[in-house]
Structure formats: C-alpha cells, structure tokens
Amino acid sequence: MSAAARALGMAQPTLGRQVAALEEELGVTLFERVGRGLELTKAGAALVPHMRAMGEAATAASLAAGGQSQSVEGNVAITATELYSSWLMPKVVRRLREIAPGISLEIVSANEVRDLKRREADIAIRNTRPEDADLIGKLVAEDRGTFFASPDYLEKLGPLTDLGDLSRAEFIGFGEQEAYVPVLQQFGIPVTKDQFPVHTNSHVVHWDMTRAGIGIGVGPCGMGDADPRLRRVFADKPSFDYPVWLVAHRELRTSPRVRLVWDLLAEMLPSLLRT
C-alpha cells in the first residue's frame, strides 16, 4: 500500500480510504492482507481487465480533450533526465516565461522512461527513438559525453597518456554496475568492478561525487566543459555520442500550448547542448 501511494502521489491513509470506499461500492473484497503486503482476491483479479480498460479509456479521453484545446495557457509537463533537467531546462523555462507567460511548466526529472500515453508527461526529452505507434518523435540534436574529473583528482592520479592508464583510476558508478563496467570495457577502458568506490542511480549525485574529487565520472561535454570544477580526463577521447529526441503523444501535438513548448525545445536544445 505504501509503494502504491508513492506511485500515485498521495498519502497512504488516503489511498486506503479510497480502496475501502471502492470495495463498499462494489460489494466485494478486492484485497487480502498477507504478511506486510496485500494480494488480490479472486474477485479483485477478475475485475483487473475491466478496470484497466476503464483507465485506458479515461486516458484516451483526456488526451483527445487536451489535443483539441486551443488555449495557449495552462500546464505542460516535460520529462527529462536529472542532468538535462538541471542543466538545460532552466534556460528553456526562462525563455518560455518571456514569450508565453500563460504557460506553466512541470519538469518531471527522472532517469526512468515516463509513460506519455498515461499522461505522466506531455513531452519527453529522450536519447532513444520512440517505437510506439501512438508516439511521435523528432531528432533534434546529437549530444556527446566523455570522462571528467576534478583538477585535484587528476593531479593525484598523475599523467594519463592513453586509456590503459585508467587501470589505476577510480570511477563513480552509475545505474546498474553489472552493465556499466562492460560498457566501459567495450570502449577499450581496462576497468574492473573494484575500481568503483561509489555507485549511484542518480545523475546529480554522480556528477557531485565527480566534482568532489572522489573519482572519474561521465557526463555531457557541454555541461562538463562549462564547469570550472571539472576537467576532461583526455582532450578528445573517448567520446560517447547519443541522439536527443523530442517525443510526444500524437493527440497532444494538436494542442497549441504543447506545440509551442515543443517548437521552443526543438529550437533551443541544439545550441544549448553545444555550449
């Protein structure tokens, strides 16, 4: 129940009251407590397909209504990674406030992919092309990342002439370590899991640990080059290139306020990523 409440953005007691009210309205018991958790009853399991269909119908109606709105006022939610949210979005928001003060932005900062079909956001900034037929995408830029470290850490590490020298460095891990190490090894970087004193699932923490001189981190070149607390480990290698896509639901592209924000992002992101 606690996890469900967090996912829905509400307090656990509120969710509990709503579940109890639904059970009373339907005249059935939907959940049984098992240990510290809950399990669906047979009656609850039988209702799941119908409830899911109701939710999808409500979402479709909301998308259609949002797409038909001709107002350039209202809220637009943009989802992006933590680094893009903190690095790029303040500049976008400032410009939007100048040209469309009636639009308010919600920045959904998340490294996980948000479900646009369920209105978890209106526009997504992603590094992969959308595959769902209900989503549209536009490739707006190519970003590039590389290794960064603090000047103090690089001085402590000593001269680095080639990738082989990184065998004596320590790195700040990000995401799933089991996958992160092989990715670096594919680029010819001789690392082992023992070279990761800190591991995190947060881009912001990863970047702050790098700034603090704990080890080598990976980040966008534009962001790292502009940070006086960081230096590139190598001047021009290795680099990690990846696309930057704008993604939205087809219905929402007909909304003037979503289209305005979409066009502003498409205009600004290429130059922001190069700074």
PDB file of C-alpha atoms in Angstrom:
ATOM      1  CA  MET A   1       0.000   0.000   0.000  1.00  0.00           C
ATOM      2  CA  SER A   2       2.849   2.396   0.784  1.00  0.00           C
ATOM      3  CA  ALA A   3       4.501   1.787  -2.582  1.00  0.00           C
ATOM      4  CA  ALA A   4       1.193   2.229  -4.400  1.00  0.00           C
ATOM      5  CA  ALA A   5       0.552   5.506  -2.586  1.00  0.00           C
ATOM      6  CA  ARG A   6       4.007   6.824  -3.558  1.00  0.00           C
ATOM      7  CA  ALA A   7       3.422   5.852  -7.191  1.00  0.00           C
ATOM      8  CA  LEU A   8       0.105   7.702  -7.184  1.00  0.00           C
ATOM      9  CA  GLY A   9       1.479  10.727  -5.358  1.00  0.00           C
ATOM     10  CA  MET A  10      -0.886  10.523  -2.409  1.00  0.00           C
ATOM     11  CA  ALA A  11      -0.792   9.658   1.280  1.00  0.00           C
ATOM     12  CA  GLN A  12      -1.198   6.024   2.290  1.00  0.00           C
ATOM     13  CA  PRO A  13      -4.259   6.674   4.517  1.00  0.00           C
ATOM     14  CA  THR A  14      -5.974   8.474   1.626  1.00  0.00           C
ATOM     15  CA  LEU A  15      -5.361   5.547  -0.700  1.00  0.00           C
ATOM     16  CA  GLY A  16      -6.574   3.132   1.956  1.00  0.00           C
ATOM     17  CA  ARG A  17      -9.833   5.063   2.314  1.00  0.00           C
ATOM     18  CA  GLN A  18     -10.333   5.068  -1.450  1.00  0.00           C
ATOM     19  CA  VAL A  19      -9.801   1.314  -1.680  1.00  0.00           C
ATOM     20  CA  ALA A  20     -12.237   0.746   1.195  1.00  0.00           C
ATOM     21  CA  ALA A  21     -14.821   3.001  -0.462  1.00  0.00           C
ATOM     22  CA  LEU A  22     -14.448   1.136  -3.756  1.00  0.00           C
ATOM     23  CA  GLU A  23     -14.885  -2.213  -2.032  1.00  0.00           C
ATOM     24  CA  GLU A  24     -18.001  -0.928  -0.274  1.00  0.00           C
ATOM     25  CA  GLU A  25     -19.423   0.474  -3.528  1.00  0.00           C
ATOM     26  CA  LEU A  26     -18.803  -2.771  -5.425  1.00  0.00           C
ATOM     27  CA  GLY A  27     -19.837  -5.026  -2.547  1.00  0.00           C
ATOM     28  CA  VAL A  28     -16.729  -7.221  -2.860  1.00  0.00           C
ATOM     29  CA  THR A  29     -13.388  -7.610  -1.117  1.00  0.00           C
ATOM     30  CA  LEU A  30     -10.616  -6.694  -3.524  1.00  0.00           C
ATOM     31  CA  PHE A  31      -7.519  -7.251  -1.389  1.00  0.00           C
ATOM     32  CA  GLU A  32      -6.423  -9.564   1.381  1.00  0.00           C
ATOM     33  CA  ARG A  33      -3.563  -8.740   3.720  1.00  0.00           C
ATOM     34  CA  VAL A  34      -0.746 -11.301   3.522  1.00  0.00           C
ATOM     35  CA  GLY A  35       2.123 -10.591   5.902  1.00  0.00           C
ATOM     36  CA  ARG A  36       3.077  -6.932   5.413  1.00  0.00           C
ATOM     37  CA  GLY A  37       1.589  -6.708   1.921  1.00  0.00           C
ATOM     38  CA  LEU A  38      -1.654  -7.110   0.036  1.00  0.00           C
ATOM     39  CA  GLU A  39      -2.803  -9.670  -2.501  1.00  0.00           C
ATOM     40  CA  LEU A  40      -5.715  -9.518  -4.914  1.00  0.00           C
ATOM     41  CA  THR A  41      -8.682 -11.710  -4.117  1.00  0.00           C
ATOM     42  CA  LYS A  42     -10.278 -13.772  -6.895  1.00  0.00           C
ATOM     43  CA  ALA A  43     -12.939 -11.094  -7.217  1.00  0.00           C
ATOM     44  CA  GLY A  44     -10.266  -8.411  -7.492  1.00  0.00           C
ATOM     45  CA  ALA A  45      -8.311 -10.357 -10.103  1.00  0.00           C
ATOM     46  CA  ALA A  46     -11.471 -10.820 -12.178  1.00  0.00           C
ATOM     47  CA  LEU A  47     -12.021  -7.042 -12.212  1.00  0.00           C
ATOM     48  CA  VAL A  48      -8.489  -6.082 -13.281  1.00  0.00           C
ATOM     49  CA  PRO A  49      -9.072  -6.269 -17.089  1.00  0.00           C
ATOM     50  CA  HIS A  50     -12.221  -4.150 -16.773  1.00  0.00           C
ATOM     51  CA  MET A  51     -10.526  -1.577 -14.544  1.00  0.00           C
ATOM     52  CA  ARG A  52      -7.558  -1.388 -16.895  1.00  0.00           C
ATOM     53  CA  ALA A  53      -9.886  -0.803 -19.852  1.00  0.00           C
ATOM     54  CA  MET A  54     -11.637   1.967 -17.904  1.00  0.00           C
ATOM     55  CA  GLY A  55      -8.294   3.601 -17.139  1.00  0.00           C
ATOM     56  CA  GLU A  56      -7.175   3.441 -20.763  1.00  0.00           C
ATOM     57  CA  ALA A  57     -10.499   4.896 -21.931  1.00  0.00           C
ATOM     58  CA  ALA A  58     -10.213   7.750 -19.447  1.00  0.00           C
ATOM     59  CA  THR A  59      -6.622   8.447 -20.542  1.00  0.00           C
ATOM     60  CA  ALA A  60      -7.654   8.420 -24.218  1.00  0.00           C
ATOM     61  CA  ALA A  61     -10.456  10.880 -23.487  1.00  0.00           C
ATOM     62  CA  SER A  62      -8.035  13.149 -21.605  1.00  0.00           C
ATOM     63  CA  LEU A  63      -5.518  13.028 -24.457  1.00  0.00           C
ATOM     64  CA  ALA A  64      -8.202  13.820 -27.039  1.00  0.00           C
ATOM     65  CA  ALA A  65      -9.525  16.715 -24.982  1.00  0.00           C
ATOM     66  CA  GLY A  66      -6.013  18.050 -24.377  1.00  0.00           C
ATOM     67  CA  GLY A  67      -5.242  17.842 -28.081  1.00  0.00           C
ATOM     68  CA  GLN A  68      -8.363  19.812 -29.020  1.00  0.00           C
ATOM     69  CA  SER A  69      -7.674  22.657 -26.610  1.00  0.00           C
ATOM     70  CA  GLN A  70      -6.838  25.869 -28.476  1.00  0.00           C
ATOM     71  CA  SER A  71      -5.642  27.741 -25.404  1.00  0.00           C
ATOM     72  CA  VAL A  72      -2.016  28.801 -25.087  1.00  0.00           C
ATOM     73  CA  GLU A  73      -2.446  28.936 -21.345  1.00  0.00           C
ATOM     74  CA  GLY A  74      -2.169  26.070 -18.916  1.00  0.00           C
ATOM     75  CA  ASN A  75       0.318  23.447 -17.788  1.00  0.00           C
ATOM     76  CA  VAL A  76       2.770  21.445 -19.902  1.00  0.00           C
ATOM     77  CA  ALA A  77       4.800  18.642 -18.314  1.00  0.00           C
ATOM     78  CA  ILE A  78       8.259  17.854 -19.692  1.00  0.00           C
ATOM     79  CA  THR A  79      10.211  14.809 -18.596  1.00  0.00           C
ATOM     80  CA  ALA A  80      13.999  14.622 -18.911  1.00  0.00           C
ATOM     81  CA  THR A  81      16.928  13.045 -17.116  1.00  0.00           C
ATOM     82  CA  GLU A  82      18.204  14.665 -13.952  1.00  0.00           C
ATOM     83  CA  LEU A  83      21.180  16.230 -15.728  1.00  0.00           C
ATOM     84  CA  TYR A  84      19.144  17.607 -18.615  1.00  0.00           C
ATOM     85  CA  SER A  85      16.511  18.877 -16.165  1.00  0.00           C
ATOM     86  CA  SER A  86      19.048  20.786 -14.079  1.00  0.00           C
ATOM     87  CA  TRP A  87      21.356  21.852 -16.919  1.00  0.00           C
ATOM     88  CA  LEU A  88      19.088  22.638 -19.876  1.00  0.00           C
ATOM     89  CA  MET A  89      15.597  23.269 -18.580  1.00  0.00           C
ATOM     90  CA  PRO A  90      16.241  26.489 -16.562  1.00  0.00           C
ATOM     91  CA  LYS A  91      17.236  28.239 -19.804  1.00  0.00           C
ATOM     92  CA  VAL A  92      14.173  26.871 -21.608  1.00  0.00           C
ATOM     93  CA  VAL A  93      11.836  27.899 -18.789  1.00  0.00           C
ATOM     94  CA  ARG A  94      13.266  31.418 -18.671  1.00  0.00           C
ATOM     95  CA  ARG A  95      12.702  31.855 -22.404  1.00  0.00           C
ATOM     96  CA  LEU A  96       9.197  30.409 -22.217  1.00  0.00           C
ATOM     97  CA  ARG A  97       8.277  32.844 -19.453  1.00  0.00           C
ATOM     98  CA  GLU A  98       9.268  35.653 -21.777  1.00  0.00           C
ATOM     99  CA  ILE A  99       7.237  34.558 -24.809  1.00  0.00           C
ATOM    100  CA  ALA A 100       4.307  32.694 -23.210  1.00  0.00           C
ATOM    101  CA  PRO A 101       3.766  33.730 -19.572  1.00  0.00           C
ATOM    102  CA  GLY A 102       0.379  31.977 -19.536  1.00  0.00           C
ATOM    103  CA  ILE A 103       2.044  28.556 -19.781  1.00  0.00           C
ATOM    104  CA  SER A 104       3.377  26.902 -16.646  1.00  0.00           C
ATOM    105  CA  LEU A 105       5.890  24.083 -16.895  1.00  0.00           C
ATOM    106  CA  GLU A 106       6.161  20.972 -14.766  1.00  0.00           C
ATOM    107  CA  ILE A 107       9.633  19.434 -15.019  1.00  0.00           C
ATOM    108  CA  VAL A 108       9.440  15.701 -14.376  1.00  0.00           C
ATOM    109  CA  SER A 109      13.074  14.945 -13.575  1.00  0.00           C
ATOM    110  CA  ALA A 110      13.518  11.187 -13.908  1.00  0.00           C
ATOM    111  CA  ASN A 111      16.118   8.842 -15.325  1.00  0.00           C
ATOM    112  CA  GLU A 112      13.393   6.260 -15.948  1.00  0.00           C
ATOM    113  CA  VAL A 113      11.275   6.496 -19.098  1.00  0.00           C
ATOM    114  CA  ARG A 114       7.902   8.045 -18.279  1.00  0.00           C
ATOM    115  CA  ASP A 115       4.702   6.769 -19.914  1.00  0.00           C
ATOM    116  CA  LEU A 116       3.405   9.533 -22.183  1.00  0.00           C
ATOM    117  CA  LYS A 117       0.302   7.527 -23.065  1.00  0.00           C
ATOM    118  CA  ARG A 118      -0.720   7.631 -19.417  1.00  0.00           C
ATOM    119  CA  ARG A 119      -0.055  11.363 -19.220  1.00  0.00           C
ATOM    120  CA  GLU A 120       2.932  11.059 -16.908  1.00  0.00           C
ATOM    121  CA  ALA A 121       4.273  13.890 -19.075  1.00  0.00           C
ATOM    122  CA  ASP A 122       3.301  15.730 -22.255  1.00  0.00           C
ATOM    123  CA  ILE A 123       6.747  15.943 -23.855  1.00  0.00           C
ATOM    124  CA  ALA A 124       9.809  13.793 -23.248  1.00  0.00           C
ATOM    125  CA  ILE A 125      13.453  14.507 -23.985  1.00  0.00           C
ATOM    126  CA  ARG A 126      14.957  11.091 -24.649  1.00  0.00           C
ATOM    127  CA  ASN A 127      18.106   9.548 -26.060  1.00  0.00           C
ATOM    128  CA  THR A 128      16.252   6.843 -27.959  1.00  0.00           C
ATOM    129  CA  ARG A 129      13.787   6.925 -30.841  1.00  0.00           C
ATOM    130  CA  PRO A 130      10.170   6.183 -29.852  1.00  0.00           C
ATOM    131  CA  GLU A 131       8.889   2.819 -31.058  1.00  0.00           C
ATOM    132  CA  ASP A 132       5.237   3.098 -30.014  1.00  0.00           C
ATOM    133  CA  ALA A 133       2.951   3.914 -32.961  1.00  0.00           C
ATOM    134  CA  ASP A 134       0.963   6.348 -30.781  1.00  0.00           C
ATOM    135  CA  LEU A 135       4.042   8.468 -30.129  1.00  0.00           C
ATOM    136  CA  ILE A 136       5.793  10.865 -32.445  1.00  0.00           C
ATOM    137  CA  GLY A 137       9.443  11.791 -32.247  1.00  0.00           C
ATOM    138  CA  LYS A 138      11.803  14.359 -33.684  1.00  0.00           C
ATOM    139  CA  LEU A 139      15.570  14.025 -33.688  1.00  0.00           C
ATOM    140  CA  VAL A 140      16.705  17.495 -32.638  1.00  0.00           C
ATOM    141  CA  ALA A 141      20.375  17.094 -31.762  1.00  0.00           C
ATOM    142  CA  GLU A 142      23.328  14.819 -31.145  1.00  0.00           C
ATOM    143  CA  ASP A 143      24.929  15.012 -27.733  1.00  0.00           C
ATOM    144  CA  ARG A 144      28.397  13.876 -26.727  1.00  0.00           C
ATOM    145  CA  GLY A 145      29.738  12.765 -23.382  1.00  0.00           C
ATOM    146  CA  THR A 146      33.191  11.957 -22.080  1.00  0.00           C
ATOM    147  CA  PHE A 147      35.188  11.385 -18.888  1.00  0.00           C
ATOM    148  CA  PHE A 148      35.558  14.219 -16.395  1.00  0.00           C
ATOM    149  CA  ALA A 149      37.339  14.580 -13.072  1.00  0.00           C
ATOM    150  CA  SER A 150      38.261  17.343 -10.656  1.00  0.00           C
ATOM    151  CA  PRO A 151      41.651  19.045 -11.124  1.00  0.00           C
ATOM    152  CA  ASP A 152      42.746  17.773  -7.692  1.00  0.00           C
ATOM    153  CA  TYR A 153      41.918  14.175  -8.585  1.00  0.00           C
ATOM    154  CA  LEU A 154      43.736  14.391 -11.926  1.00  0.00           C
ATOM    155  CA  GLU A 155      46.800  15.804 -10.174  1.00  0.00           C
ATOM    156  CA  LYS A 156      46.653  12.989  -7.643  1.00  0.00           C
ATOM    157  CA  LEU A 157      46.289  10.418 -10.412  1.00  0.00           C
ATOM    158  CA  GLY A 158      49.311  11.616 -12.336  1.00  0.00           C
ATOM    159  CA  PRO A 159      49.890  11.857 -16.112  1.00  0.00           C
ATOM    160  CA  LEU A 160      47.424   9.994 -18.329  1.00  0.00           C
ATOM    161  CA  THR A 161      48.612   9.318 -21.853  1.00  0.00           C
ATOM    162  CA  ASP A 162      46.287   6.581 -23.054  1.00  0.00           C
ATOM    163  CA  LEU A 163      43.252   4.543 -21.996  1.00  0.00           C
ATOM    164  CA  GLY A 164      45.452   1.891 -20.427  1.00  0.00           C
ATOM    165  CA  ASP A 165      46.463   4.363 -17.732  1.00  0.00           C
ATOM    166  CA  LEU A 166      42.884   4.331 -16.456  1.00  0.00           C
ATOM    167  CA  SER A 167      43.557   0.935 -14.887  1.00  0.00           C
ATOM    168  CA  ARG A 168      44.902   2.844 -11.861  1.00  0.00           C
ATOM    169  CA  ALA A 169      41.940   5.252 -11.640  1.00  0.00           C
ATOM    170  CA  GLU A 170      38.754   5.042  -9.642  1.00  0.00           C
ATOM    171  CA  PHE A 171      35.338   5.734 -11.174  1.00  0.00           C
ATOM    172  CA  ILE A 172      31.942   6.873  -9.979  1.00  0.00           C
ATOM    173  CA  GLY A 173      29.450   4.200 -10.984  1.00  0.00           C
ATOM    174  CA  PHE A 174      26.036   4.964 -12.389  1.00  0.00           C
ATOM    175  CA  GLY A 175      22.976   2.782 -12.926  1.00  0.00           C
ATOM    176  CA  GLU A 176      23.378  -0.971 -12.969  1.00  0.00           C
ATOM    177  CA  GLN A 177      27.023  -1.712 -12.210  1.00  0.00           C
ATOM    178  CA  GLU A 178      26.792  -5.123 -13.873  1.00  0.00           C
ATOM    179  CA  ALA A 179      26.031  -3.337 -17.146  1.00  0.00           C
ATOM    180  CA  TYR A 180      28.153  -0.214 -16.615  1.00  0.00           C
ATOM    181  CA  VAL A 181      31.520  -1.971 -16.363  1.00  0.00           C
ATOM    182  CA  PRO A 182      31.137  -3.989 -19.619  1.00  0.00           C
ATOM    183  CA  VAL A 183      30.094  -0.830 -21.493  1.00  0.00           C
ATOM    184  CA  LEU A 184      33.312   0.920 -20.484  1.00  0.00           C
ATOM    185  CA  GLN A 185      35.320  -2.189 -21.366  1.00  0.00           C
ATOM    186  CA  GLN A 186      33.804  -2.143 -24.862  1.00  0.00           C
ATOM    187  CA  PHE A 187      35.459   1.234 -25.379  1.00  0.00           C
ATOM    188  CA  GLY A 188      38.835  -0.297 -24.555  1.00  0.00           C
ATOM    189  CA  ILE A 189      38.925   1.000 -20.989  1.00  0.00           C
ATOM    190  CA  PRO A 190      40.544  -1.551 -18.634  1.00  0.00           C
ATOM    191  CA  VAL A 191      38.248  -1.283 -15.630  1.00  0.00           C
ATOM    192  CA  THR A 192      37.046  -3.792 -13.069  1.00  0.00           C
ATOM    193  CA  LYS A 193      34.243  -3.539 -10.532  1.00  0.00           C
ATOM    194  CA  ASP A 194      36.861  -2.987  -7.817  1.00  0.00           C
ATOM    195  CA  GLN A 195      37.590   0.450  -9.303  1.00  0.00           C
ATOM    196  CA  PHE A 196      34.172   1.820  -8.298  1.00  0.00           C
ATOM    197  CA  PRO A 197      34.267   3.095  -4.683  1.00  0.00           C
ATOM    198  CA  VAL A 198      30.882   4.801  -5.117  1.00  0.00           C
ATOM    199  CA  HIS A 199      27.852   3.732  -7.117  1.00  0.00           C
ATOM    200  CA  THR A 200      24.595   5.656  -7.535  1.00  0.00           C
ATOM    201  CA  ASN A 201      21.402   5.671  -9.595  1.00  0.00           C
ATOM    202  CA  SER A 202      21.288   9.486  -9.574  1.00  0.00           C
ATOM    203  CA  HIS A 203      22.900  11.574 -12.312  1.00  0.00           C
ATOM    204  CA  VAL A 204      23.140  14.547  -9.954  1.00  0.00           C
ATOM    205  CA  VAL A 205      24.881  12.541  -7.224  1.00  0.00           C
ATOM    206  CA  HIS A 206      27.195  11.005  -9.836  1.00  0.00           C
ATOM    207  CA  TRP A 207      28.183  14.487 -11.016  1.00  0.00           C
ATOM    208  CA  ASP A 208      28.607  15.885  -7.488  1.00  0.00           C
ATOM    209  CA  MET A 209      30.825  12.951  -6.481  1.00  0.00           C
ATOM    210  CA  THR A 210      32.965  13.643  -9.533  1.00  0.00           C
ATOM    211  CA  ARG A 211      33.243  17.330  -8.632  1.00  0.00           C
ATOM    212  CA  ALA A 212      34.269  16.326  -5.099  1.00  0.00           C
ATOM    213  CA  GLY A 213      37.340  14.514  -6.443  1.00  0.00           C
ATOM    214  CA  ILE A 214      36.236  11.004  -5.481  1.00  0.00           C
ATOM    215  CA  GLY A 215      36.820   9.558  -8.929  1.00  0.00           C
ATOM    216  CA  ILE A 216      36.199   9.848 -12.656  1.00  0.00           C
ATOM    217  CA  GLY A 217      32.661  10.395 -13.908  1.00  0.00           C
ATOM    218  CA  VAL A 218      30.928  10.537 -17.268  1.00  0.00           C
ATOM    219  CA  GLY A 219      28.795  13.446 -18.388  1.00  0.00           C
ATOM    220  CA  PRO A 220      27.805  15.668 -21.326  1.00  0.00           C
ATOM    221  CA  CYS A 221      30.724  17.557 -22.836  1.00  0.00           C
ATOM    222  CA  GLY A 222      28.812  20.832 -22.904  1.00  0.00           C
ATOM    223  CA  MET A 223      27.979  20.601 -19.217  1.00  0.00           C
ATOM    224  CA  GLY A 224      31.393  19.421 -18.077  1.00  0.00           C
ATOM    225  CA  ASP A 225      33.401  21.889 -20.169  1.00  0.00           C
ATOM    226  CA  ALA A 226      31.420  24.789 -18.684  1.00  0.00           C
ATOM    227  CA  ASP A 227      32.069  23.662 -15.103  1.00  0.00           C
ATOM    228  CA  PRO A 228      35.237  25.213 -13.604  1.00  0.00           C
ATOM    229  CA  ARG A 229      35.347  22.413 -11.044  1.00  0.00           C
ATOM    230  CA  LEU A 230      35.902  19.760 -13.729  1.00  0.00           C
ATOM    231  CA  ARG A 231      38.413  18.888 -16.433  1.00  0.00           C
ATOM    232  CA  ARG A 232      38.293  16.405 -19.277  1.00  0.00           C
ATOM    233  CA  VAL A 233      40.392  13.363 -18.467  1.00  0.00           C
ATOM    234  CA  PHE A 234      41.531  13.258 -22.111  1.00  0.00           C
ATOM    235  CA  ALA A 235      41.270  16.137 -24.548  1.00  0.00           C
ATOM    236  CA  ASP A 236      39.423  14.254 -27.279  1.00  0.00           C
ATOM    237  CA  LYS A 237      38.885  10.617 -26.264  1.00  0.00           C
ATOM    238  CA  PRO A 238      36.960   8.578 -25.598  1.00  0.00           C
ATOM    239  CA  SER A 239      33.642  10.184 -26.538  1.00  0.00           C
ATOM    240  CA  PHE A 240      30.160   8.756 -26.241  1.00  0.00           C
ATOM    241  CA  ASP A 241      27.727  10.068 -28.856  1.00  0.00           C
ATOM    242  CA  TYR A 242      23.977   9.709 -28.466  1.00  0.00           C
ATOM    243  CA  PRO A 243      20.876  11.205 -30.120  1.00  0.00           C
ATOM    244  CA  VAL A 244      18.475  13.621 -28.456  1.00  0.00           C
ATOM    245  CA  TRP A 245      14.815  13.100 -29.360  1.00  0.00           C
ATOM    246  CA  LEU A 246      11.678  15.028 -28.559  1.00  0.00           C
ATOM    247  CA  VAL A 247       8.736  12.685 -28.018  1.00  0.00           C
ATOM    248  CA  ALA A 248       5.032  13.360 -27.501  1.00  0.00           C
ATOM    249  CA  HIS A 249       1.696  11.630 -27.927  1.00  0.00           C
ATOM    250  CA  ARG A 250       0.131  12.226 -31.351  1.00  0.00           C
ATOM    251  CA  GLU A 251      -3.015  13.704 -29.827  1.00  0.00           C
ATOM    252  CA  LEU A 252      -1.128  16.281 -27.812  1.00  0.00           C
ATOM    253  CA  ARG A 253       0.766  17.677 -30.794  1.00  0.00           C
ATOM    254  CA  THR A 254      -2.517  19.353 -31.862  1.00  0.00           C
ATOM    255  CA  SER A 255      -2.569  21.344 -28.599  1.00  0.00           C
ATOM    256  CA  PRO A 256      -1.277  24.910 -29.199  1.00  0.00           C
ATOM    257  CA  ARG A 257       0.460  25.159 -25.827  1.00  0.00           C
ATOM    258  CA  VAL A 258       2.173  21.756 -26.229  1.00  0.00           C
ATOM    259  CA  ARG A 259       3.150  22.636 -29.796  1.00  0.00           C
ATOM    260  CA  LEU A 260       4.610  25.956 -28.658  1.00  0.00           C
ATOM    261  CA  VAL A 261       6.755  24.264 -25.999  1.00  0.00           C
ATOM    262  CA  TRP A 262       7.730  21.509 -28.473  1.00  0.00           C
ATOM    263  CA  ASP A 263       8.876  24.073 -31.051  1.00  0.00           C
ATOM    264  CA  LEU A 264      10.800  26.033 -28.421  1.00  0.00           C
ATOM    265  CA  LEU A 265      12.640  22.894 -27.286  1.00  0.00           C
ATOM    266  CA  ALA A 266      13.431  21.939 -30.896  1.00  0.00           C
ATOM    267  CA  GLU A 267      14.839  25.428 -31.452  1.00  0.00           C
ATOM    268  CA  MET A 268      16.857  25.767 -28.241  1.00  0.00           C
ATOM    269  CA  LEU A 269      18.229  22.294 -27.492  1.00  0.00           C
ATOM    270  CA  PRO A 270      20.790  22.061 -30.337  1.00  0.00           C
ATOM    271  CA  SER A 271      22.540  25.296 -29.295  1.00  0.00           C
ATOM    272  CA  LEU A 272      22.271  24.544 -25.560  1.00  0.00           C
ATOM    273  CA  LEU A 273      23.903  21.151 -25.996  1.00  0.00           C
ATOM    274  CA  ARG A 274      26.852  22.737 -27.803  1.00  0.00           C
ATOM    275  CA  THR A 275      27.574  25.273 -25.053  1.00  0.00           C
TER     276      THR A 275
END
